[in-house]
């Protein structure tokens, strides 16, 4: 046989084989129950799920049974995105939607479209609503009002919906303007709302919530870009978890008897100031994450309230190394039932009176329940090694595992840090697992 003809015949046979495989795969998928096919569609971007309606008669209306509508338009032009969303909600005929997510760089010019989508969410009894209007533009107005190309007047925003979402349980707002009074009224009229997450809020200078949102369980605020939030006052709530990350603000927490998880980063404020603001919640806390700083002076006397029920502590510390040892002594002494402890050193300095170091090294408090210790940002400096040694040599009856996370910056530095971390094996207690990542 002619070699060219033989090669052509082989190619045709392979093509037919691949076609049969595709047909067999399609037949296999087509034989699946509708419920399984809908689960597959739910894992696709909504535009691809809708496109499957052209595959066959059976697929024509399957996408309309999706209960999660996630419109990701971060890489789509605005006009095209709005057209896509409008087309889908116009054809969607299921009576309810569980999740409804809008993610696109929109602003006041598009408020008509956004309000239309919110009305759709209300009609479909949405339980989880996410509005992400984030703009990657680097020019933004600072907390101090420094002029830039990016100001409040042209920020991504819309006048916060005044409709009531009676079935709403979870709300996420990113770069969304919420004008004064509207947010509180919205919460008051959403009786089943349990979780709120707000990222880079605009116009929300003062957030004051009390018993009117009695069903709220989880509240998160991230204000690291603008720094517009000036005060947060939470009282008489059944709040279980609260997170705030941003600048130093007027923070007041009162009568939150169920609060057991607290995550605070107030621009690296002083440790005594942090505990002064959360003193009313210390008895109920089980998990605490803090970013603290000591830029002025040294920790000669530090008093911390007792946290008898705290089981998990995450601490990011900026200051002097010896102050860090004193702080650790105070913190660990205040948490007798601690099980997991994580620490990260930020901009640590090593210059401090040696008396402080001796004071910390004299600590003999036993930690009977401490099982896991994590140390992040390990750079292999002398102070890093001594901190690990201090933690490991503090009596901990139940300690099972120590995790050292190497700081990532350059290959040579990482190699040196890893070599330093390997030395910790020689000082770790017998039976304790050491993991270096």
CSV table of C-alpha atoms in Angstrom, one decimal:
chain,number,residue,atom,x,y,z
A,1,UNK,CA,0.0,0.0,0.0
A,2,UNK,CA,1.1,3.5,-0.8
A,3,UNK,CA,2.6,5.1,2.4
A,4,UNK,CA,0.6,8.2,1.9
A,5,UNK,CA,-2.6,6.3,1.5
A,6,UNK,CA,-1.8,4.1,4.5
A,7,UNK,CA,-1.2,7.2,6.6
A,8,UNK,CA,-4.5,8.7,5.5
A,9,UNK,CA,-6.3,5.5,6.3
A,10,UNK,CA,-4.8,5.4,9.8
A,11,UNK,CA,-5.8,9.0,10.4
A,12,UNK,CA,-9.4,8.3,9.4
A,13,UNK,CA,-9.6,5.3,11.7
A,14,UNK,CA,-8.3,7.4,14.6
A,15,UNK,CA,-10.8,10.1,13.9
A,16,UNK,CA,-13.7,7.7,13.8
A,17,UNK,CA,-12.4,6.2,17.1
A,18,UNK,CA,-12.3,9.6,18.8
A,19,UNK,CA,-15.8,10.4,17.4
A,20,UNK,CA,-17.2,7.1,18.8
A,21,UNK,CA,-15.6,8.0,22.2
A,22,UNK,CA,-17.2,11.4,22.1
A,23,UNK,CA,-20.6,9.9,21.2
A,24,UNK,CA,-20.3,7.3,24.0
A,25,UNK,CA,-19.4,10.0,26.5
A,26,UNK,CA,-22.3,12.1,25.3
A,27,UNK,CA,-24.7,9.1,25.5
A,28,UNK,CA,-23.4,8.4,29.0
A,29,UNK,CA,-24.0,12.0,30.1
A,30,UNK,CA,-27.4,12.1,28.5
A,31,UNK,CA,-28.5,9.0,30.4
A,32,UNK,CA,-27.9,10.7,33.7
A,33,UNK,CA,-30.8,12.0,35.8
A,34,UNK,CA,-31.8,15.6,35.5
A,35,UNK,CA,-30.7,16.2,39.1
A,36,UNK,CA,-27.1,15.1,38.3
A,37,UNK,CA,-26.9,17.2,35.1
A,38,UNK,CA,-28.1,20.2,37.1
A,39,UNK,CA,-25.3,19.7,39.6
A,40,UNK,CA,-22.8,19.6,36.7
A,41,UNK,CA,-24.3,22.8,35.3
A,42,UNK,CA,-24.1,24.5,38.7
A,43,UNK,CA,-20.3,24.1,38.6
A,44,UNK,CA,-20.0,26.0,35.3
A,45,UNK,CA,-20.0,29.8,34.8
A,46,UNK,CA,-23.6,30.8,34.2
A,47,UNK,CA,-22.9,31.8,30.5
A,48,UNK,CA,-21.7,28.3,29.7
A,49,UNK,CA,-24.5,26.7,31.6
A,50,UNK,CA,-27.0,28.7,29.5
A,51,UNK,CA,-25.1,27.8,26.3
A,52,UNK,CA,-25.8,24.1,27.0
A,53,UNK,CA,-29.5,24.7,26.0
A,54,UNK,CA,-28.4,24.4,22.4
A,55,UNK,CA,-27.0,20.9,22.8
A,56,UNK,CA,-30.2,19.0,22.5
A,57,UNK,CA,-33.9,19.3,23.3
A,58,UNK,CA,-33.4,17.7,26.7
A,59,UNK,CA,-30.9,20.4,27.6
A,60,UNK,CA,-33.0,23.3,26.5
A,61,UNK,CA,-34.5,24.2,29.9
A,62,UNK,CA,-32.2,22.4,32.3
A,63,UNK,CA,-30.2,25.5,33.2
A,64,UNK,CA,-33.4,27.2,34.4
A,65,UNK,CA,-33.5,24.8,37.3
A,66,UNK,CA,-30.2,26.1,38.7
A,67,UNK,CA,-30.6,27.6,42.2
A,68,UNK,CA,-27.2,29.4,42.1
A,69,UNK,CA,-26.8,32.3,39.7
A,70,UNK,CA,-23.2,33.5,39.8
A,71,UNK,CA,-22.5,36.3,37.2
A,72,UNK,CA,-18.7,36.8,37.1
A,73,UNK,CA,-18.0,39.8,34.9
A,74,UNK,CA,-14.5,40.7,36.0
A,75,UNK,CA,-13.2,40.0,32.5
A,76,UNK,CA,-16.3,41.1,30.6
A,77,UNK,CA,-17.1,44.5,29.2
A,78,UNK,CA,-19.9,46.3,31.2
A,79,UNK,CA,-22.4,46.6,28.4
A,80,UNK,CA,-22.0,42.9,27.4
A,81,UNK,CA,-22.2,41.9,31.1
A,82,UNK,CA,-25.4,43.8,31.7
A,83,UNK,CA,-26.9,42.3,28.6
A,84,UNK,CA,-26.0,38.8,29.7
A,85,UNK,CA,-27.5,39.2,33.2
A,86,UNK,CA,-30.7,40.7,31.8
A,87,UNK,CA,-31.0,37.9,29.3
A,88,UNK,CA,-30.7,35.2,31.9
A,89,UNK,CA,-33.1,36.7,34.5
A,90,UNK,CA,-35.6,37.3,31.8
A,91,UNK,CA,-35.6,33.6,30.8
A,92,UNK,CA,-35.3,32.2,34.3
A,93,UNK,CA,-38.6,30.8,35.5
A,94,UNK,CA,-37.8,28.8,38.7
A,95,UNK,CA,-39.8,30.3,41.7
A,96,UNK,CA,-36.7,30.6,44.0
A,97,UNK,CA,-33.0,31.3,43.8
A,98,UNK,CA,-30.7,30.3,46.7
A,99,UNK,CA,-27.5,32.2,45.7
A,100,UNK,CA,-27.4,35.4,43.5
A,101,UNK,CA,-24.0,36.9,42.9
A,102,UNK,CA,-23.1,40.0,40.9
A,103,UNK,CA,-19.4,40.7,40.2
A,104,UNK,CA,-18.5,43.5,37.8
A,105,UNK,CA,-17.0,47.0,37.9
A,106,UNK,CA,-20.2,49.0,37.9
A,107,UNK,CA,-21.1,52.5,39.1
A,108,UNK,CA,-24.0,54.9,39.4
A,109,UNK,CA,-24.5,55.0,35.7
A,110,UNK,CA,-25.7,51.4,36.0
A,111,UNK,CA,-28.1,51.9,39.0
A,112,UNK,CA,-31.1,51.1,36.8
A,113,UNK,CA,-29.7,47.7,35.9
A,114,UNK,CA,-28.6,46.9,39.5
A,115,UNK,CA,-32.0,47.9,41.0
A,116,UNK,CA,-33.6,45.6,38.4
A,117,UNK,CA,-31.5,42.7,39.5
A,118,UNK,CA,-32.2,43.4,43.2
A,119,UNK,CA,-35.9,43.3,42.4
A,120,UNK,CA,-35.3,40.0,40.8
A,121,UNK,CA,-33.5,38.8,44.0
A,122,UNK,CA,-36.5,39.9,46.1
A,123,UNK,CA,-39.0,38.2,43.9
A,124,UNK,CA,-37.0,34.9,43.9
A,125,UNK,CA,-36.6,34.9,47.7
A,126,UNK,CA,-32.8,34.9,47.6
A,127,UNK,CA,-31.0,33.6,50.7
A,128,UNK,CA,-27.4,34.6,49.7
A,129,UNK,CA,-26.8,37.9,47.9
A,130,UNK,CA,-23.3,39.1,46.9
A,131,UNK,CA,-22.6,42.5,45.2
A,132,UNK,CA,-19.0,42.8,44.2
A,133,UNK,CA,-18.4,46.2,42.4
A,134,UNK,CA,-14.7,46.1,42.9
A,135,UNK,CA,-12.5,48.3,40.7
A,136,UNK,CA,-8.8,47.4,40.4
A,137,UNK,CA,-8.0,51.2,39.8
A,138,UNK,CA,-5.0,52.0,42.0
A,139,UNK,CA,-5.9,55.6,42.6
A,140,UNK,CA,-8.2,55.9,45.6
A,141,UNK,CA,-9.0,58.5,48.2
A,142,UNK,CA,-7.1,58.0,51.5
A,143,UNK,CA,-8.5,58.2,55.0
A,144,UNK,CA,-7.0,61.7,55.3
A,145,UNK,CA,-8.8,62.9,52.2
A,146,UNK,CA,-5.7,63.2,50.0
A,147,UNK,CA,-6.8,64.2,46.5
A,148,UNK,CA,-6.4,61.7,43.7
A,149,UNK,CA,-7.9,60.6,40.5
A,150,UNK,CA,-10.2,58.4,42.5
A,151,UNK,CA,-12.8,60.1,44.7
A,152,UNK,CA,-16.1,59.3,46.4
A,153,UNK,CA,-18.0,61.0,43.6
A,154,UNK,CA,-17.0,58.5,41.0
A,155,UNK,CA,-16.5,55.4,43.1
A,156,UNK,CA,-18.3,52.1,42.2
A,157,UNK,CA,-21.6,52.4,43.9
A,158,UNK,CA,-25.3,52.4,43.9
A,159,UNK,CA,-27.9,53.8,46.3
A,160,UNK,CA,-28.4,50.8,48.6
A,161,UNK,CA,-31.5,48.9,47.8
A,162,UNK,CA,-34.5,49.9,49.9
A,163,UNK,CA,-36.4,46.7,49.3
A,164,UNK,CA,-36.9,44.1,52.0
A,165,UNK,CA,-35.3,40.7,51.4
A,166,UNK,CA,-37.3,38.6,53.9
A,167,UNK,CA,-35.5,35.3,53.1
A,168,UNK,CA,-32.0,36.7,53.0
A,169,UNK,CA,-29.6,34.9,55.3
A,170,UNK,CA,-26.2,36.0,54.0
A,171,UNK,CA,-25.1,39.3,52.5
A,172,UNK,CA,-21.7,40.3,51.0
A,173,UNK,CA,-21.0,43.8,49.8
A,174,UNK,CA,-17.7,44.8,48.2
A,175,UNK,CA,-17.0,48.4,47.2
A,176,UNK,CA,-20.7,49.3,47.6
A,177,UNK,CA,-21.8,52.7,48.8
A,178,UNK,CA,-24.3,52.5,51.6
A,179,UNK,CA,-25.7,55.8,52.6
A,180,UNK,CA,-26.4,56.9,56.2
A,181,UNK,CA,-29.3,55.2,57.8
A,182,UNK,CA,-30.1,52.9,54.9
A,183,UNK,CA,-27.9,50.0,56.2
A,184,UNK,CA,-29.6,49.9,59.6
A,185,UNK,CA,-33.0,50.1,58.1
A,186,UNK,CA,-32.1,47.3,55.7
A,187,UNK,CA,-31.0,45.1,58.6
A,188,UNK,CA,-34.1,45.8,60.5
A,189,UNK,CA,-36.3,44.7,57.6
A,190,UNK,CA,-34.3,41.5,56.9
A,191,UNK,CA,-35.3,39.4,59.9
A,192,UNK,CA,-33.5,36.2,58.9
A,193,UNK,CA,-30.1,37.8,58.1
A,194,UNK,CA,-27.4,35.9,59.9
A,195,UNK,CA,-24.1,36.9,58.1
A,196,UNK,CA,-22.9,40.2,56.7
A,197,UNK,CA,-19.5,40.8,55.1
A,198,UNK,CA,-18.6,44.3,54.0
A,199,UNK,CA,-15.3,45.0,52.1
A,200,UNK,CA,-14.1,48.6,51.5
A,201,UNK,CA,-17.3,50.4,52.4
A,202,UNK,CA,-17.9,54.0,51.3
A,203,UNK,CA,-20.0,56.5,53.3
A,204,UNK,CA,-20.2,54.0,56.2
A,205,UNK,CA,-18.3,56.3,58.7
A,206,UNK,CA,-20.2,55.1,61.7
A,207,UNK,CA,-21.7,51.6,62.1
A,208,UNK,CA,-23.9,51.3,65.1
A,209,UNK,CA,-25.9,48.1,65.5
A,210,UNK,CA,-28.0,47.0,68.5
A,211,UNK,CA,-30.8,44.6,69.3
A,212,UNK,CA,-32.9,45.4,66.2
A,213,UNK,CA,-30.8,42.9,64.2
A,214,UNK,CA,-31.1,40.2,66.8
A,215,UNK,CA,-30.6,37.3,64.4
A,216,UNK,CA,-27.2,38.5,63.2
A,217,UNK,CA,-24.5,35.8,64.0
A,218,UNK,CA,-21.5,36.8,61.9
A,219,UNK,CA,-20.3,40.3,61.0
A,220,UNK,CA,-17.1,41.1,59.0
A,221,UNK,CA,-15.7,44.5,58.0
A,222,UNK,CA,-12.6,45.0,55.9
A,223,UNK,CA,-11.7,48.6,55.4
A,224,UNK,CA,-8.0,48.5,54.4
A,225,UNK,CA,-8.4,50.5,51.1
A,226,UNK,CA,-10.3,53.6,52.1
A,227,UNK,CA,-10.3,53.8,55.9
A,228,UNK,CA,-13.6,55.6,55.9
A,229,UNK,CA,-15.0,53.7,59.0
A,230,UNK,CA,-14.5,55.8,62.1
A,231,UNK,CA,-16.5,53.9,64.7
A,232,UNK,CA,-18.2,50.6,65.3
A,233,UNK,CA,-20.6,50.1,68.1
A,234,UNK,CA,-22.1,46.7,68.6
A,235,UNK,CA,-24.4,45.9,71.5
A,236,UNK,CA,-27.2,43.6,72.7
A,237,UNK,CA,-26.7,41.2,69.8
A,238,UNK,CA,-26.5,37.4,69.6
A,239,UNK,CA,-23.3,37.8,67.6
A,240,UNK,CA,-21.1,34.8,67.4
A,241,UNK,CA,-18.3,36.0,65.2
A,242,UNK,CA,-16.9,39.5,64.5
A,243,UNK,CA,-14.0,40.6,62.2
A,244,UNK,CA,-12.6,44.1,61.7
A,245,UNK,CA,-9.5,44.9,59.6
A,246,UNK,CA,-8.6,48.4,58.9
A,247,UNK,CA,-7.4,51.5,60.7
A,248,UNK,CA,-7.6,52.4,64.4
A,249,UNK,CA,-11.2,53.2,65.1
A,250,UNK,CA,-13.5,53.9,68.0
A,251,UNK,CA,-14.6,50.3,68.7
A,252,UNK,CA,-17.2,49.5,71.4
A,253,UNK,CA,-18.4,46.0,72.1
A,254,UNK,CA,-21.0,45.5,74.8
A,255,UNK,CA,-23.5,42.9,75.9
A,256,UNK,CA,-22.5,40.3,73.3
A,257,UNK,CA,-22.8,37.1,75.5
A,258,UNK,CA,-22.5,34.6,72.6
A,259,UNK,CA,-19.4,36.2,71.0
A,260,UNK,CA,-16.8,33.4,70.8
A,261,UNK,CA,-14.7,34.4,67.7
A,262,UNK,CA,-13.0,37.8,67.4
A,263,UNK,CA,-10.5,38.9,64.6
A,264,UNK,CA,-9.1,42.4,65.0
A,265,UNK,CA,-6.5,44.3,63.0
A,266,UNK,CA,-6.8,48.0,64.0
A,267,UNK,CA,-3.6,49.2,62.2
A,268,UNK,CA,-1.4,47.4,64.6
A,269,UNK,CA,-2.5,49.3,67.8
A,270,UNK,CA,-1.0,48.7,71.2
A,271,UNK,CA,-2.0,45.5,73.1
A,272,UNK,CA,-3.3,47.2,76.1
A,273,UNK,CA,-5.6,49.4,74.0
A,274,UNK,CA,-7.0,46.3,72.2
A,275,UNK,CA,-7.9,44.5,75.4
A,276,UNK,CA,-9.4,47.6,76.9
A,277,UNK,CA,-11.9,47.7,74.1
A,278,UNK,CA,-12.9,44.0,74.2
A,279,UNK,CA,-12.8,43.5,78.0
A,280,UNK,CA,-16.6,43.0,78.1
A,281,UNK,CA,-16.3,39.9,75.8
A,282,UNK,CA,-13.3,38.1,77.2
A,283,UNK,CA,-15.2,35.5,79.2
A,284,UNK,CA,-17.1,34.1,76.1
A,285,UNK,CA,-14.2,34.2,73.6
A,286,UNK,CA,-12.9,30.8,72.3
A,287,UNK,CA,-11.0,32.1,69.2
A,288,UNK,CA,-9.0,35.4,69.1
A,289,UNK,CA,-6.9,36.9,66.3
A,290,UNK,CA,-5.0,40.1,67.0
A,291,UNK,CA,-2.5,42.4,65.1
A,292,UNK,CA,-0.8,44.5,67.7
A,293,UNK,CA,2.2,46.9,67.7
A,294,UNK,CA,4.5,48.5,70.3
A,295,UNK,CA,6.2,51.4,68.4
A,296,UNK,CA,6.7,53.6,71.4
A,297,UNK,CA,8.8,52.4,74.3
A,298,UNK,CA,9.0,49.0,75.8
A,299,UNK,CA,6.5,46.6,77.5
A,300,UNK,CA,7.6,47.0,81.1
A,301,UNK,CA,4.2,46.3,82.7
A,302,UNK,CA,1.5,44.7,80.7
A,303,UNK,CA,-1.8,43.6,82.3
A,304,UNK,CA,-4.1,41.4,80.3
A,305,UNK,CA,-7.6,40.2,81.4
A,306,UNK,CA,-8.0,36.5,82.0
A,307,UNK,CA,-9.4,34.5,79.0
A,308,UNK,CA,-10.5,31.3,80.7
A,309,UNK,CA,-12.3,29.8,77.6
A,310,UNK,CA,-9.9,30.8,74.9
A,311,UNK,CA,-8.8,27.8,72.9
A,312,UNK,CA,-7.3,29.4,69.7
A,313,UNK,CA,-5.0,32.4,69.6
A,314,UNK,CA,-3.4,34.0,66.5
A,315,UNK,CA,-1.1,36.9,67.2
A,316,UNK,CA,0.7,39.2,64.7
A,317,UNK,CA,3.3,41.4,66.6
A,318,UNK,CA,5.3,44.4,65.6
A,319,UNK,CA,7.8,45.8,68.0
A,320,UNK,CA,11.0,44.7,69.8
A,321,UNK,CA,12.0,41.1,70.2
A,322,UNK,CA,12.3,41.2,74.0
A,323,UNK,CA,9.0,43.0,74.3
A,324,UNK,CA,7.5,40.1,72.3
A,325,UNK,CA,8.8,37.7,74.8
A,326,UNK,CA,7.3,39.7,77.7
A,327,UNK,CA,4.0,39.9,75.8
A,328,UNK,CA,4.0,36.1,75.1
A,329,UNK,CA,4.5,35.5,78.8
A,330,UNK,CA,1.5,37.7,79.6
A,331,UNK,CA,-0.7,36.3,76.9
A,332,UNK,CA,0.0,32.7,77.5
A,333,UNK,CA,-0.5,33.2,81.3
A,334,UNK,CA,-3.9,34.8,80.6
A,335,UNK,CA,-5.0,31.8,78.5
A,336,UNK,CA,-4.8,28.7,80.7
A,337,UNK,CA,-6.9,26.5,78.3
A,338,UNK,CA,-5.2,27.4,75.1
A,339,UNK,CA,-5.0,24.6,72.5
A,340,UNK,CA,-3.7,26.3,69.4
A,341,UNK,CA,-1.3,29.2,69.3
A,342,UNK,CA,-0.1,31.0,66.1
A,343,UNK,CA,2.4,33.9,66.0
A,344,UNK,CA,3.9,36.1,63.2
A,345,UNK,CA,6.6,38.6,63.8
A,346,UNK,CA,6.3,41.9,61.8
A,347,UNK,CA,9.1,44.4,61.6
A,348,UNK,CA,10.7,43.0,64.7
A,349,UNK,CA,13.5,44.9,66.3
A,350,UNK,CA,16.1,43.3,68.6
A,351,UNK,CA,17.3,46.3,70.6
A,352,UNK,CA,15.8,46.3,74.1
A,353,UNK,CA,17.0,46.1,77.7
A,354,UNK,CA,18.2,42.6,78.5
A,355,UNK,CA,16.2,42.7,81.8
A,356,UNK,CA,13.0,42.3,79.8
A,357,UNK,CA,14.3,39.2,78.2
A,358,UNK,CA,15.3,37.8,81.6
A,359,UNK,CA,11.8,38.5,82.9
A,360,UNK,CA,10.2,36.6,80.1
A,361,UNK,CA,12.7,33.7,80.4
A,362,UNK,CA,11.8,33.4,84.1
A,363,UNK,CA,8.2,32.3,83.1
A,364,UNK,CA,7.3,28.9,84.4
A,365,UNK,CA,3.6,28.7,83.6
A,366,UNK,CA,2.6,25.3,82.4
A,367,UNK,CA,0.2,25.0,79.5
A,368,UNK,CA,-1.6,21.8,80.0
A,369,UNK,CA,-3.8,22.0,76.9
A,370,UNK,CA,-1.6,23.5,74.3
A,371,UNK,CA,-1.4,21.0,71.3
A,372,UNK,CA,-0.4,23.0,68.3
A,373,UNK,CA,2.1,25.9,67.8
A,374,UNK,CA,2.4,27.7,64.5
A,375,UNK,CA,5.1,30.3,63.7
A,376,UNK,CA,4.7,32.3,60.4
A,377,UNK,CA,7.1,34.4,58.5
A,378,UNK,CA,10.2,32.6,59.8
A,379,UNK,CA,13.3,34.3,58.4
A,380,UNK,CA,16.1,32.5,60.2
A,381,UNK,CA,17.2,35.5,62.2
A,382,UNK,CA,18.6,35.0,65.7
A,383,UNK,CA,15.4,36.5,67.2
A,384,UNK,CA,13.3,34.0,65.1
A,385,UNK,CA,15.2,31.0,66.5
A,386,UNK,CA,15.2,32.3,70.0
A,387,UNK,CA,11.4,32.9,69.9
A,388,UNK,CA,10.9,29.3,68.7
A,389,UNK,CA,13.2,28.1,71.5
A,390,UNK,CA,11.3,30.1,74.1
A,391,UNK,CA,7.9,28.7,72.9
A,392,UNK,CA,9.2,25.2,72.8
A,393,UNK,CA,10.9,25.3,76.2
A,394,UNK,CA,7.8,26.7,77.9
A,395,UNK,CA,6.2,23.7,79.6
A,396,UNK,CA,3.3,22.3,77.5
A,397,UNK,CA,2.2,18.9,78.6
A,398,UNK,CA,-0.1,18.2,75.6
A,399,UNK,CA,2.0,19.7,72.8
A,400,UNK,CA,1.9,17.5,69.7
A,401,UNK,CA,2.9,19.6,66.7
A,402,UNK,CA,5.0,22.6,65.8
A,403,UNK,CA,4.7,24.2,62.3
A,404,UNK,CA,7.3,26.7,61.1
A,405,UNK,CA,6.3,28.6,57.9
A,406,UNK,CA,9.3,30.0,56.1
A,407,UNK,CA,9.0,33.6,54.9
A,408,UNK,CA,9.0,33.9,51.1
A,409,UNK,CA,11.2,36.6,49.6
A,410,UNK,CA,14.3,35.2,47.7
A,411,UNK,CA,15.7,31.8,47.2
A,412,UNK,CA,19.0,32.4,49.1
A,413,UNK,CA,17.2,33.9,52.1
A,414,UNK,CA,14.6,31.1,52.1
A,415,UNK,CA,17.4,28.5,52.1
A,416,UNK,CA,19.1,30.1,55.1
A,417,UNK,CA,15.8,30.3,56.9
A,418,UNK,CA,15.1,26.7,56.3
A,419,UNK,CA,18.6,25.7,57.6
A,420,UNK,CA,17.9,27.7,60.7
A,421,UNK,CA,14.5,26.0,61.2
A,422,UNK,CA,16.1,22.6,60.9
A,423,UNK,CA,18.2,23.4,64.0
A,424,UNK,CA,14.9,23.6,66.0
A,425,UNK,CA,14.8,19.8,65.8
A,426,UNK,CA,17.6,19.7,68.4
A,427,UNK,CA,15.6,21.6,71.0
A,428,UNK,CA,12.0,20.4,70.5
A,429,UNK,CA,10.6,18.2,73.2
A,430,UNK,CA,10.6,14.4,72.6
A,431,UNK,CA,7.4,13.2,70.9
A,432,UNK,CA,6.6,16.6,69.3
A,433,UNK,CA,6.3,16.6,65.5
A,434,UNK,CA,8.1,19.5,63.7
A,435,UNK,CA,6.8,20.6,60.3
A,436,UNK,CA,8.7,23.1,58.1
A,437,UNK,CA,6.7,24.5,55.2
